[in-house]
XYZ file of C-alpha atoms in Angstrom:
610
model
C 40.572 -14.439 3.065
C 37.107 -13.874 1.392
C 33.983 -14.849 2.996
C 30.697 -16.004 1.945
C 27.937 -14.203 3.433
C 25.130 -16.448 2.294
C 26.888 -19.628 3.554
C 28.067 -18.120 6.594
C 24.163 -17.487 6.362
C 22.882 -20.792 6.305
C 25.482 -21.997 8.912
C 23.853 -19.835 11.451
C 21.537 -21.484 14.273
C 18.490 -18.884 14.244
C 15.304 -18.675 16.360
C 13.658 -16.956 13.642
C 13.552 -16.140 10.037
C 11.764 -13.564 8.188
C 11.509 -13.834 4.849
C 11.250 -10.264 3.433
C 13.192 -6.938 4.502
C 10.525 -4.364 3.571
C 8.567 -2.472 6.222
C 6.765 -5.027 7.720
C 9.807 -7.732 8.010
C 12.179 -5.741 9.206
C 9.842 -4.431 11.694
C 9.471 -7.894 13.162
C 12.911 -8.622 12.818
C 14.153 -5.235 14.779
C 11.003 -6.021 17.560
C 11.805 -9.683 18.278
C 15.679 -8.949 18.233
C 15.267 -6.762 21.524
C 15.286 -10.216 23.344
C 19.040 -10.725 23.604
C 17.855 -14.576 23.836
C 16.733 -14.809 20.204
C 18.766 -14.778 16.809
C 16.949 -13.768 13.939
C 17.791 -13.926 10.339
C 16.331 -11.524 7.179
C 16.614 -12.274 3.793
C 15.318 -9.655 1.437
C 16.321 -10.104 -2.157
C 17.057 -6.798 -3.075
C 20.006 -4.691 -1.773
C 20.572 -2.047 0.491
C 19.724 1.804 -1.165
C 21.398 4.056 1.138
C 22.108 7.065 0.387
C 20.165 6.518 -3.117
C 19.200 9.994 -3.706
C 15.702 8.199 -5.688
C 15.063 6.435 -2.123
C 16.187 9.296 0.634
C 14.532 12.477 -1.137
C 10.994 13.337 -1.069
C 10.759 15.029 -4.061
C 11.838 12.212 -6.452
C 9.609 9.939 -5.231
C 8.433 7.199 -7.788
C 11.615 7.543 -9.830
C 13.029 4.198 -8.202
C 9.821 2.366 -9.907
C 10.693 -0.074 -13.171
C 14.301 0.387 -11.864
C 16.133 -2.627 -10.196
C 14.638 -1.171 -6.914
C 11.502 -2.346 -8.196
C 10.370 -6.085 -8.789
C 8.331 -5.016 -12.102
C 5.381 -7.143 -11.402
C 2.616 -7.001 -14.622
C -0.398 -8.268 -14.282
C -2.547 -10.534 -16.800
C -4.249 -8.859 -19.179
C -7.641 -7.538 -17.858
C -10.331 -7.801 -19.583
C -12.491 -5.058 -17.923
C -9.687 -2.776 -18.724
C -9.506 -2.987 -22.748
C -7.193 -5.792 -22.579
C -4.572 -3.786 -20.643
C -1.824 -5.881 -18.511
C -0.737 -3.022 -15.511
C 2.868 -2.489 -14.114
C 2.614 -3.737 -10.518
C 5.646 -1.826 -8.939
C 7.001 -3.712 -5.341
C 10.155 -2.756 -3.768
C 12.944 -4.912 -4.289
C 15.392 -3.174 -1.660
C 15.998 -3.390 1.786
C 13.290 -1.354 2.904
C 10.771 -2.815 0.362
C 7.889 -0.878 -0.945
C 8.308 1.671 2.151
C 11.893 2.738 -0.338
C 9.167 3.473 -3.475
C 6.018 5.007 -2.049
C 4.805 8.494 -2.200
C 5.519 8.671 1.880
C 1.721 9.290 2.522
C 1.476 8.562 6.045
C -2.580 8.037 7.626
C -4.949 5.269 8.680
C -8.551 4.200 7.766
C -11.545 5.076 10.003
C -12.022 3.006 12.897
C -14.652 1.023 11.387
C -12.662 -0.423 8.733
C -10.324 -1.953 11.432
C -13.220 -2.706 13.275
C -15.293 -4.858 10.522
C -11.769 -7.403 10.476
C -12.591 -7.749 14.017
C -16.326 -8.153 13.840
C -15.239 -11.119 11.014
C -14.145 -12.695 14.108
C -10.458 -11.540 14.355
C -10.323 -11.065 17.839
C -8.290 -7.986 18.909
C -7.616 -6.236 15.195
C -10.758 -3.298 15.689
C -9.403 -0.125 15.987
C -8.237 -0.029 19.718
C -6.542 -2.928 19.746
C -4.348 -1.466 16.920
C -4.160 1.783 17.865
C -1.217 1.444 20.435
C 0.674 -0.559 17.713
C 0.278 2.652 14.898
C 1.806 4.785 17.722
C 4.879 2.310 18.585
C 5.634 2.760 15.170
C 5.954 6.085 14.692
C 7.631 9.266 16.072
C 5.102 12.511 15.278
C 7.088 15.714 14.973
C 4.124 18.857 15.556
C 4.670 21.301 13.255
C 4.899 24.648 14.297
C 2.716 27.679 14.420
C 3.823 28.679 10.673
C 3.446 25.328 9.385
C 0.115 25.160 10.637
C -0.877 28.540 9.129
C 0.158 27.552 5.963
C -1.010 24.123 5.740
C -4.210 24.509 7.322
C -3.081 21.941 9.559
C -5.546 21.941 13.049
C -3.974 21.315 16.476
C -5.024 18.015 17.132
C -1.572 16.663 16.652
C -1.142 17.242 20.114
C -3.790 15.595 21.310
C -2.379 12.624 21.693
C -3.295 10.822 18.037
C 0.414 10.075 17.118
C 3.067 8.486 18.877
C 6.207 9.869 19.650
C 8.931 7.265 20.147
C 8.482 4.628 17.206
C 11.220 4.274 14.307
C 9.811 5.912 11.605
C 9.921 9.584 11.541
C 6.644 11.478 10.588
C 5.485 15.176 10.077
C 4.051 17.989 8.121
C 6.074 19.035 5.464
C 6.945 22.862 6.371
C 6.636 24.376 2.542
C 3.482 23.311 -0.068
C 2.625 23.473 -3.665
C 0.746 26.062 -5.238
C -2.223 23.874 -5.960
C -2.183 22.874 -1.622
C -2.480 26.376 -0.941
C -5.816 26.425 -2.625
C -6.850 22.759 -1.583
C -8.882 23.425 1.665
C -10.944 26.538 0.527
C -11.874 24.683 -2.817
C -12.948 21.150 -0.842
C -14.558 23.309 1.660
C -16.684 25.319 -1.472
C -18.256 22.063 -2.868
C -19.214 20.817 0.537
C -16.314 19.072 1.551
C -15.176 20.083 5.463
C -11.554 19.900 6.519
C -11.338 17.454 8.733
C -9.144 18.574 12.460
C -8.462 15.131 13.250
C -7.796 12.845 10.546
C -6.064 10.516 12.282
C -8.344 9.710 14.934
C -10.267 7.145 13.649
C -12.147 9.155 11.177
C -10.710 9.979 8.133
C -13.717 11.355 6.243
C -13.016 15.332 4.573
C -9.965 17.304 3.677
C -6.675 17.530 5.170
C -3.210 17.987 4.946
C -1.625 14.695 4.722
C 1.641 13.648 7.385
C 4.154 12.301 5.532
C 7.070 9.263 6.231
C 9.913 12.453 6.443
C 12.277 12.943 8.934
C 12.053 17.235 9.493
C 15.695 17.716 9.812
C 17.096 16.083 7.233
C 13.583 16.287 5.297
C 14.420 12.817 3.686
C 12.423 9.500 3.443
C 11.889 7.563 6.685
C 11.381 3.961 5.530
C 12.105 0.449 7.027
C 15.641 0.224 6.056
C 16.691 3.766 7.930
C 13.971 3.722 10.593
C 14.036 0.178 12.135
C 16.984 -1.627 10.684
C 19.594 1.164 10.849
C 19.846 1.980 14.321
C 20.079 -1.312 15.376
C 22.254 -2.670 12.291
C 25.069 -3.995 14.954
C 23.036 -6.180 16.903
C 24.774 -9.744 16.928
C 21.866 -11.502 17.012
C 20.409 -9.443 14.173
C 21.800 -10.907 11.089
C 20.709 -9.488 7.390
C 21.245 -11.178 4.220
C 20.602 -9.144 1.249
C 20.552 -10.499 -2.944
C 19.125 -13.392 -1.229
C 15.769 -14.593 -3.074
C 13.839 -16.961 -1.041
C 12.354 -19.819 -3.018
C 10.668 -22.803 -0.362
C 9.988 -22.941 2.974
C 11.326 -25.712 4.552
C 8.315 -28.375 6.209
C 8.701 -31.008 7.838
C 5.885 -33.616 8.863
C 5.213 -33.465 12.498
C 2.797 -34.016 15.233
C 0.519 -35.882 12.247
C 1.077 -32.047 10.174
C 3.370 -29.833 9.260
C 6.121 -27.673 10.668
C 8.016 -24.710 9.098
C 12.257 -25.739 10.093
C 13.537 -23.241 7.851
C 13.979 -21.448 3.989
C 15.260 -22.574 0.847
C 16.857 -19.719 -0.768
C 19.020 -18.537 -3.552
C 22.186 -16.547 -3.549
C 24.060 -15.671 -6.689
C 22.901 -18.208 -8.302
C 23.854 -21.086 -5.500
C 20.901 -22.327 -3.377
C 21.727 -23.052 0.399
C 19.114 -23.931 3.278
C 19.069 -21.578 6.232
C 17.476 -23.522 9.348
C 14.693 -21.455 11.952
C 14.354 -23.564 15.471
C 11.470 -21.408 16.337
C 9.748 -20.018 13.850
C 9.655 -18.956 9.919
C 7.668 -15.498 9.484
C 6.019 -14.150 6.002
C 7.046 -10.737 5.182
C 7.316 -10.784 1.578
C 3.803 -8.535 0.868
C 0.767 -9.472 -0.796
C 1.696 -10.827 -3.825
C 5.047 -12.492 -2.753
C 3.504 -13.768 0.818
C 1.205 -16.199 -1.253
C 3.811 -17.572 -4.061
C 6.237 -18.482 -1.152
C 3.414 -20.685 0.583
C 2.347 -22.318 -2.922
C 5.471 -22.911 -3.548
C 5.875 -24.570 -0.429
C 2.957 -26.711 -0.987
C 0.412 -24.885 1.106
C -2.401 -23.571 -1.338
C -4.873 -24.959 -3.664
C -4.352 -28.374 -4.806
C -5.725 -27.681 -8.262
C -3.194 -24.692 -8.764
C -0.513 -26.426 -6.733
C -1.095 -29.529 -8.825
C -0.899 -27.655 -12.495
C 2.359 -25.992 -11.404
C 3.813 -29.144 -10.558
C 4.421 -28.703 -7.069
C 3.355 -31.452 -4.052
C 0.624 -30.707 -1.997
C 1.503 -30.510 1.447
C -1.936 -28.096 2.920
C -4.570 -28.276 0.506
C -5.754 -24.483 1.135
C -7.581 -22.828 -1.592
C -7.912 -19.760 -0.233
C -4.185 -18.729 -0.877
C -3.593 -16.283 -3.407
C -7.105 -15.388 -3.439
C -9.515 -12.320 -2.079
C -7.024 -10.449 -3.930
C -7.711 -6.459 -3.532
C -6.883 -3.482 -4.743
C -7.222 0.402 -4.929
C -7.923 1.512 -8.061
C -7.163 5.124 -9.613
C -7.822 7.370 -12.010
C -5.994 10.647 -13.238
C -7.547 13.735 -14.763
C -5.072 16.052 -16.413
C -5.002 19.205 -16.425
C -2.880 22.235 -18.530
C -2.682 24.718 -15.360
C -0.460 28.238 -15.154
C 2.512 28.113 -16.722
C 4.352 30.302 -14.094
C 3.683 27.383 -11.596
C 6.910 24.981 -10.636
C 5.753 21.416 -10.996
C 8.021 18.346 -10.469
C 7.830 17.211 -14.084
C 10.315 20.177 -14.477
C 12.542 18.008 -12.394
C 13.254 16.168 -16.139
C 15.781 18.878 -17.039
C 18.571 18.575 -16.355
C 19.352 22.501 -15.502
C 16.247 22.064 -13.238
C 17.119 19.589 -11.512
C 20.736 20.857 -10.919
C 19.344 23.999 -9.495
C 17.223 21.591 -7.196
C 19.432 19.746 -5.340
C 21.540 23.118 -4.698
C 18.549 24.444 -3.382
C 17.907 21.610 -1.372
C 21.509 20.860 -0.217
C 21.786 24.085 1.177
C 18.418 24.801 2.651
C 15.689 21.723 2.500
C 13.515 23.582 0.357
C 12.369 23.765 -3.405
C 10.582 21.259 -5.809
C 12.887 18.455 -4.040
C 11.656 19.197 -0.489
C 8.044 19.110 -1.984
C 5.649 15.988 -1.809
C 1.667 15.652 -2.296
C -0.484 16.203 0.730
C -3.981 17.200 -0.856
C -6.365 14.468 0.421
C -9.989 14.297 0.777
C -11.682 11.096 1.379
C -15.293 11.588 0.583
C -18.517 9.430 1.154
C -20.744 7.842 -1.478
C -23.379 10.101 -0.861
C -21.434 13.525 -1.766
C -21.999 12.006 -5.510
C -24.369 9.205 -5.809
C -28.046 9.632 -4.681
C -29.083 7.123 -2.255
C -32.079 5.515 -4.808
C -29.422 4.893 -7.558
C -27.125 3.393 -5.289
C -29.578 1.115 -4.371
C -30.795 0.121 -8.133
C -26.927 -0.421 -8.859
C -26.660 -2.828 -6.013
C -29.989 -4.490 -6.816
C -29.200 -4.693 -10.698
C -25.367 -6.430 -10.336
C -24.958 -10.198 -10.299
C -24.896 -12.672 -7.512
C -25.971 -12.984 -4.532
C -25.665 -10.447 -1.096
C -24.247 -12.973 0.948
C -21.324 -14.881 -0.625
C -19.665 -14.350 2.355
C -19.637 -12.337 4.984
C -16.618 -10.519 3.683
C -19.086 -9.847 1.023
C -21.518 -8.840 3.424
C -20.012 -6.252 5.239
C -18.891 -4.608 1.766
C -22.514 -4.272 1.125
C -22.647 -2.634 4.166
C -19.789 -0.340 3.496
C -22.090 0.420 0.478
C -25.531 1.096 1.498
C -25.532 1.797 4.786
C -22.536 3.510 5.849
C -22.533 5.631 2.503
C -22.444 8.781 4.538
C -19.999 7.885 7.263
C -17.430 6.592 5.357
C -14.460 7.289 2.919
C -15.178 5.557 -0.129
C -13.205 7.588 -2.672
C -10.251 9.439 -2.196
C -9.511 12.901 -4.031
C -5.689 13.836 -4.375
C -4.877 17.181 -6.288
C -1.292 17.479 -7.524
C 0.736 19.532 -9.797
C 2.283 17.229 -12.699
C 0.949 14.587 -15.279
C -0.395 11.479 -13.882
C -2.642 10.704 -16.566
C -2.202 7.246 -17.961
C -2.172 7.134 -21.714
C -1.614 10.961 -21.854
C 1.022 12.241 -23.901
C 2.386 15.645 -22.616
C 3.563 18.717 -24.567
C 7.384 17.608 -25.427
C 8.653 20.746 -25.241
C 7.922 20.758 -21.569
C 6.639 24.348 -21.689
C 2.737 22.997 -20.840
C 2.175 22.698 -17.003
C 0.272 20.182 -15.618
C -2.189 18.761 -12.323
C -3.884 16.296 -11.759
C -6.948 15.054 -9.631
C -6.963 11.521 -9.051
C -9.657 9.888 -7.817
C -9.281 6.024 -5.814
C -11.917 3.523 -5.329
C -10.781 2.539 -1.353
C -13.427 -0.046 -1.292
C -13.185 -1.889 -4.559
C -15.695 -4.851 -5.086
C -13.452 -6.004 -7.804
C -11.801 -9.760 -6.149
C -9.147 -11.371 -8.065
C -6.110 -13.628 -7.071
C -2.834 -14.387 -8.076
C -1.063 -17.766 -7.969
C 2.502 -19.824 -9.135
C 2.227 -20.879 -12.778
C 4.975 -23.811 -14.307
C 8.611 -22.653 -14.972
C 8.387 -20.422 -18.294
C 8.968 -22.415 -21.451
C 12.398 -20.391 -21.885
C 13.530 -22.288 -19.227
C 13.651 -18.489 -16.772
C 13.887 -19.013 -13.056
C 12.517 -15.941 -12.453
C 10.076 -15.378 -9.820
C 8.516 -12.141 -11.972
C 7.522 -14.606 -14.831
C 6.299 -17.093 -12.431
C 3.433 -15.213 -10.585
C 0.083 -14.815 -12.125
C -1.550 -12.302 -11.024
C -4.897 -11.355 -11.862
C -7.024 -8.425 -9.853
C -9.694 -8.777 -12.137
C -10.491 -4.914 -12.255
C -14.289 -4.241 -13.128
C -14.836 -8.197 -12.880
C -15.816 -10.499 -10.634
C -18.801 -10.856 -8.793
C -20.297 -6.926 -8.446
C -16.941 -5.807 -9.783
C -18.813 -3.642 -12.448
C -20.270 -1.363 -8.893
C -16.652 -0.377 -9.069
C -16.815 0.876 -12.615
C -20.042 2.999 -11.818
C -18.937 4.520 -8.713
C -15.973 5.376 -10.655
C -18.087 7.263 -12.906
C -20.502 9.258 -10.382
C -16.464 10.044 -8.711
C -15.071 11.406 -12.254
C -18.076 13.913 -12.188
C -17.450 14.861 -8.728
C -13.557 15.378 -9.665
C -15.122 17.754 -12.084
C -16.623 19.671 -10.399
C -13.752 20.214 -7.792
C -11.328 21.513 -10.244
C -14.115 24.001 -11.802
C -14.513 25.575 -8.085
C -12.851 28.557 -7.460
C -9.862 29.232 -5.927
C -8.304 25.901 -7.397
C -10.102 26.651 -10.958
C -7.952 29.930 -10.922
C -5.204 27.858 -11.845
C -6.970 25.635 -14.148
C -6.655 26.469 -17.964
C -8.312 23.439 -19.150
C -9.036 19.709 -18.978
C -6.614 18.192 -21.678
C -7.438 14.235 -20.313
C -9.982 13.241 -20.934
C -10.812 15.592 -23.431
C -14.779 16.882 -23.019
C -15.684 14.569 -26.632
C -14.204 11.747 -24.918
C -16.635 12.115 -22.376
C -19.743 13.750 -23.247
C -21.632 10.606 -22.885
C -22.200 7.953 -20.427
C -21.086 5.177 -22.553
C -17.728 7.668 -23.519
C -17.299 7.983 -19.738
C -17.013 4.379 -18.943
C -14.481 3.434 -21.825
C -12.453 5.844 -20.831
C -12.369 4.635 -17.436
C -11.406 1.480 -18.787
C -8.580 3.007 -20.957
C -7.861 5.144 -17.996
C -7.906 2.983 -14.747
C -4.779 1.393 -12.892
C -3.158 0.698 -10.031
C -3.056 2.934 -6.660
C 0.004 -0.310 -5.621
C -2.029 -0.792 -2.397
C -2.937 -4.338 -2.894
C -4.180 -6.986 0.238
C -5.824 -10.070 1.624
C -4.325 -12.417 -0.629
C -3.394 -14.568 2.926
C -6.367 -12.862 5.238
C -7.166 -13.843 8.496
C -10.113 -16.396 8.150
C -11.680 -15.374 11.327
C -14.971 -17.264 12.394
C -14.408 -19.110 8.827
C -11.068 -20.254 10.252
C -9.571 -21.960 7.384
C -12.532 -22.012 4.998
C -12.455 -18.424 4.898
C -8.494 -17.624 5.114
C -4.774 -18.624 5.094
C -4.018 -16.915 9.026
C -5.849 -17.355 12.067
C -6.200 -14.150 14.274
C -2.543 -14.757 15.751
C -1.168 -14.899 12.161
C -0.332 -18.458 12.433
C -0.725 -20.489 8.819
C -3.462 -23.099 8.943
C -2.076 -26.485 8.803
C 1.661 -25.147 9.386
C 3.497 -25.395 12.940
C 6.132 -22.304 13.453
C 4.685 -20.120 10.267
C 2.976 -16.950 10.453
C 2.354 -14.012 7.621
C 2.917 -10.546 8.647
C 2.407 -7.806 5.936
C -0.778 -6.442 4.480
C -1.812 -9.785 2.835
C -3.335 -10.373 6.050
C -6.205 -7.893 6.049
C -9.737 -9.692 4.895
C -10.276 -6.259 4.011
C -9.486 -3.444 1.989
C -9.360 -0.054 3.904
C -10.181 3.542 3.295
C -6.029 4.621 3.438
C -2.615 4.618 2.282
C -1.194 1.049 3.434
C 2.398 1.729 4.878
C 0.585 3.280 8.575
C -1.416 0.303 8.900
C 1.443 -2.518 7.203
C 3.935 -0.729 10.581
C 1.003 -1.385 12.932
C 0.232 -5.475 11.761
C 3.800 -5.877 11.586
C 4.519 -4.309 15.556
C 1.105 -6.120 16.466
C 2.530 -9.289 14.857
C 5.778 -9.345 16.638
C 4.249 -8.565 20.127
C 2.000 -11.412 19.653
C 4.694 -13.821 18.674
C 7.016 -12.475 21.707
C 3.754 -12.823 23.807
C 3.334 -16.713 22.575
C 6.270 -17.296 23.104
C 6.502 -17.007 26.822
C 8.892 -15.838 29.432
């Protein structure tokens, strides 16, 4: 006899529901299903990956993007970038986004966690999230060859890093040509390696740690690290294909309260039932849509799209941040390996020998040249002050607002506000590469980590074809370069392309360097050429946030989620994922998504008593 997962499903009498399987969901899920006591249900609409060879190894990273791992988000057109609508990959997959990334594994300086708490987030500063970063995580030191060769410093054993959490985490033990030279080059124009990166100051160069477990030297993500293991826990169930579409409120106590999820299975819709609570996991841009369409969100969108208000909350789907990137290409050596060589198919063959049998090659190889570098490395202090005085609008909008002017003038020497990546390959958008493949490539991108760009993204009516998709039913709008002060971003964008420069003519890296093929110098050799090549150039570093942040002192004129992640106006409802943070950080996201989620789940155990 055949069964019915997604009705045997709904049937099911759970405690809790979390709406999302990626990193952050089925980090919750695995924490709160410890307590025998409690049932708790997943649904992620994606499906398991595996044994996926574009999930599990390193070296094909990004290859599971615009594939059905991937959600294929686009954003509106935006203005400030020519017109351009950008791919917005998420991970549709058990495992979510933490399936797709490039497994860079680090966390902000401590006083990016601390401004959330000085917002009036009580216990999200730095040490209140440090013990959650090391639940997550199980730090593997490298040994004393690894550390030669990476110029990786000993502070790994100090006591940074945990070393009993689910996701697996260490130094890669071989590098790239282009890492060998990374340190000595950062270290010529000024830039000093940095012996603990992940102690609360991320500022310098370093060798990045990576989401790899060493053995194996494949991905640790959500679906092998926390899910996994614990897969046959009965009161642990997981639906997969399973897209969720409402969440169930009821009126109560002269409110609301979350009961359970609406959701859709191939193509049948069934109603899954939470006694306790329902818990957001579905990311930044997914986290919002489910509440609007829900009814909690802005009555004017909410309204348009057709959908009853139930929580008239404007601030959903706003604050809407993002890290945004740029690529310089470069033609390097041709004797060099890179992994665009990985596109033929003799290549490739020769690559998964080479790592079936010993770990190693271009598949055991993944991109660990980081530098996070303050403003004042590349803009003098007077100009950054006329560019803040000459932009729109006033200083204090809000103090979110606020303490990004900080981040700007007065921390512009303590803190990490763009990050420098060196890697061998293409990267370039809107660069066309030799065909022939006989050109090698590397690129230096350089990432805006604390963008004054704000957009938002909200439901729109069903599409006039009559599609059902939720894709074609999110608008979503960063509003790159826009906004109020967004055009700062564009500026420090173009005092950071100068710096990039000037790494890649340093010696040793330059030694490698044959020339700069994007941009080409003519496209450049102005100020004006500069900037509209930034705007041909710019996208996406898929580290977007705070479209649901905490509202702190603002409470809920100022967010979606008070400090315990609870949604304003909603009994039994809570976000965890990075739409959360009121503010962008100086980091890779996946760290810092692990540590909310492990924070989230001890606060909901902890609320919920004996």
């Amino acid at each position: 006899m055949t069964t019915n997962p997604a009705a045997e499903f709904a049937q099911k009498q759970f405690d809790f529901l979390v709406v999302g399987g990626g990193p952050a969901g089925l980090a919750v899920a695995t924490r709160l299903s410890e307590r025998a006591d409690l049932v708790v249900g997943v649904l992620e609409a994606g499906q398991a990956a595996f044994g996926d060879d574009k999930v599990e190894i390193p070296g094909l990273a990004g290859t599971g993007l615009d594939t059905e791992l991937d959600w294929q988000f686009r954003t509106l057109p935006q203005a400030g970038l020519d017109g351009r609508a950008i791919p917005w990959g998420r991970g549709k997959v058990l495992g979510g986004s933490s399936a797709l990334n490039y497994m860079t594994w680090n966390r902000a300086s401590r006083h990016d966690y601390d401004e959330w708490e000085k917002l009036g987030n009580a216990g999200w500063g730095w040490d209140g999230l440090l013990p959650f970063f090391k639940k997550s995580e199980t730090f593997h030191p490298p040994d004393d060859a690894t550390k030669a060769t990476g110029r990786i410093a000993s502070h790994a054993d100090a006591g940074d890093l945990g070393r009993d959490g689910p996701v697996q985490v260490c130094y890669p033990k071989q590098y790239s040509a282009s890492h060998l030279l990374w340190h000595d080059t950062l270290n010529a124009v000024g830039v000093k390696s940095n012996d603990a990166h992940m102690a609360g100051d991320n500022t310098g160069c370093w060798t990045s740690v990576a989401s790899v477990e060493p053995a194996s030297f494949t991905r640790s993500y959500g679906a092998n690290a926390y899910y996994e293991p614990v897969a046959s826990r009965p009161n642990l169930v997981v639906l997969t294909g399973a897209e969720a579409r409402e969440v169930l409120l009821v009126e109560a106590n002269g409110g609301w309260k979350a009961k359970g999820v609406r959701f859709l299975h191939d193509g049948v819709e069934y109603n899954a039932s939470a006694s306790r609570e329902v818990v957001l996991s579905c990311g930044s841009l997914q986290s919002p849509q489910l509440l609007e369409l829900s009814g909690v969100g802005g009555e004017k969108v909410l309204t348009a799209a057709g959908i009853p208000v139930k929580v008239d909350n404007p601030n959903v789907g706003e604050n809407l941040q993002d890290h945004l990137t740029t690529a310089l290409v470069f033609e390097v050596d041709p004797s060099l390996q890179t992994p665009e060589d990985l596109r033929f198919p003799e290549v490739l063959a020769a690559a998964k020998e080479e790592y079936a049998r010993s770990r190693t090659g271009l598949l055991a190889t993944v991109p660990v040249s980081i530098s996070y570098v303050p403003l004042d490395r590349y803009i003098p202090s007077e100009t950054m002050k006329t560019m803040l005085s000459s932009s729109t609008g006033s200083d204090h909008v809000a103090e979110r607002d606020e303490a990004r002017r900080r981040r700007f003038v007065e921390q512009a020497n303590e803190l990490g506000h763009v990050e420098f990546i060196f890697d061998l390959g293409n990267w370039g958008v809107g660069f066309v590469p030799d065909p022939s493949g006989k050109t090698k490539y590397g690129s230096m991108l350089q990432i805006i980590q604390y963008p004054f760009s704000r957009g938002h993204l909200h439901v729109k009516p069903k599409t006039q074809d009559g599609s059902d998709s939720l894709t074609a039913a999110l608008d979503i709008d960063p509003q790159y370069f826009g906004g109020h002060r967004g055009q700062l971003d564009l500026e420090i964008a173009a005092h950071a392309h100068l710096f990039a420069e000037k790494i890649a003519a340093t010696q040793p890296l330059a030694g490698i360097i044959r020339s700069q093929v994007h941009p080409t110098p003519s496209e450049v050799d102005s100020e004006s050429g500069l900037r509209d090549w930034l705007k041909r150039a710019m996208t996406t570093d898929w580290h977007p946030v705070g479209t649901c942040a905490m509202g702190g002192r603002a409470g809920v004129d100022g967010g979606v989620v008070d400090e315990r992640l609870r949604v304003y106006g909603v009994e039994g409802l809570r976000v965890v994922d990075a739409s959360v943070m009121p503010l962008q950080i100086s980091a890779h996201l996946q760290a810092t998504v692990y540590a909310i989620a492990e924070k989230g789940a001890h606060m909901i155990l902890e609320d919920l008593g004996a």
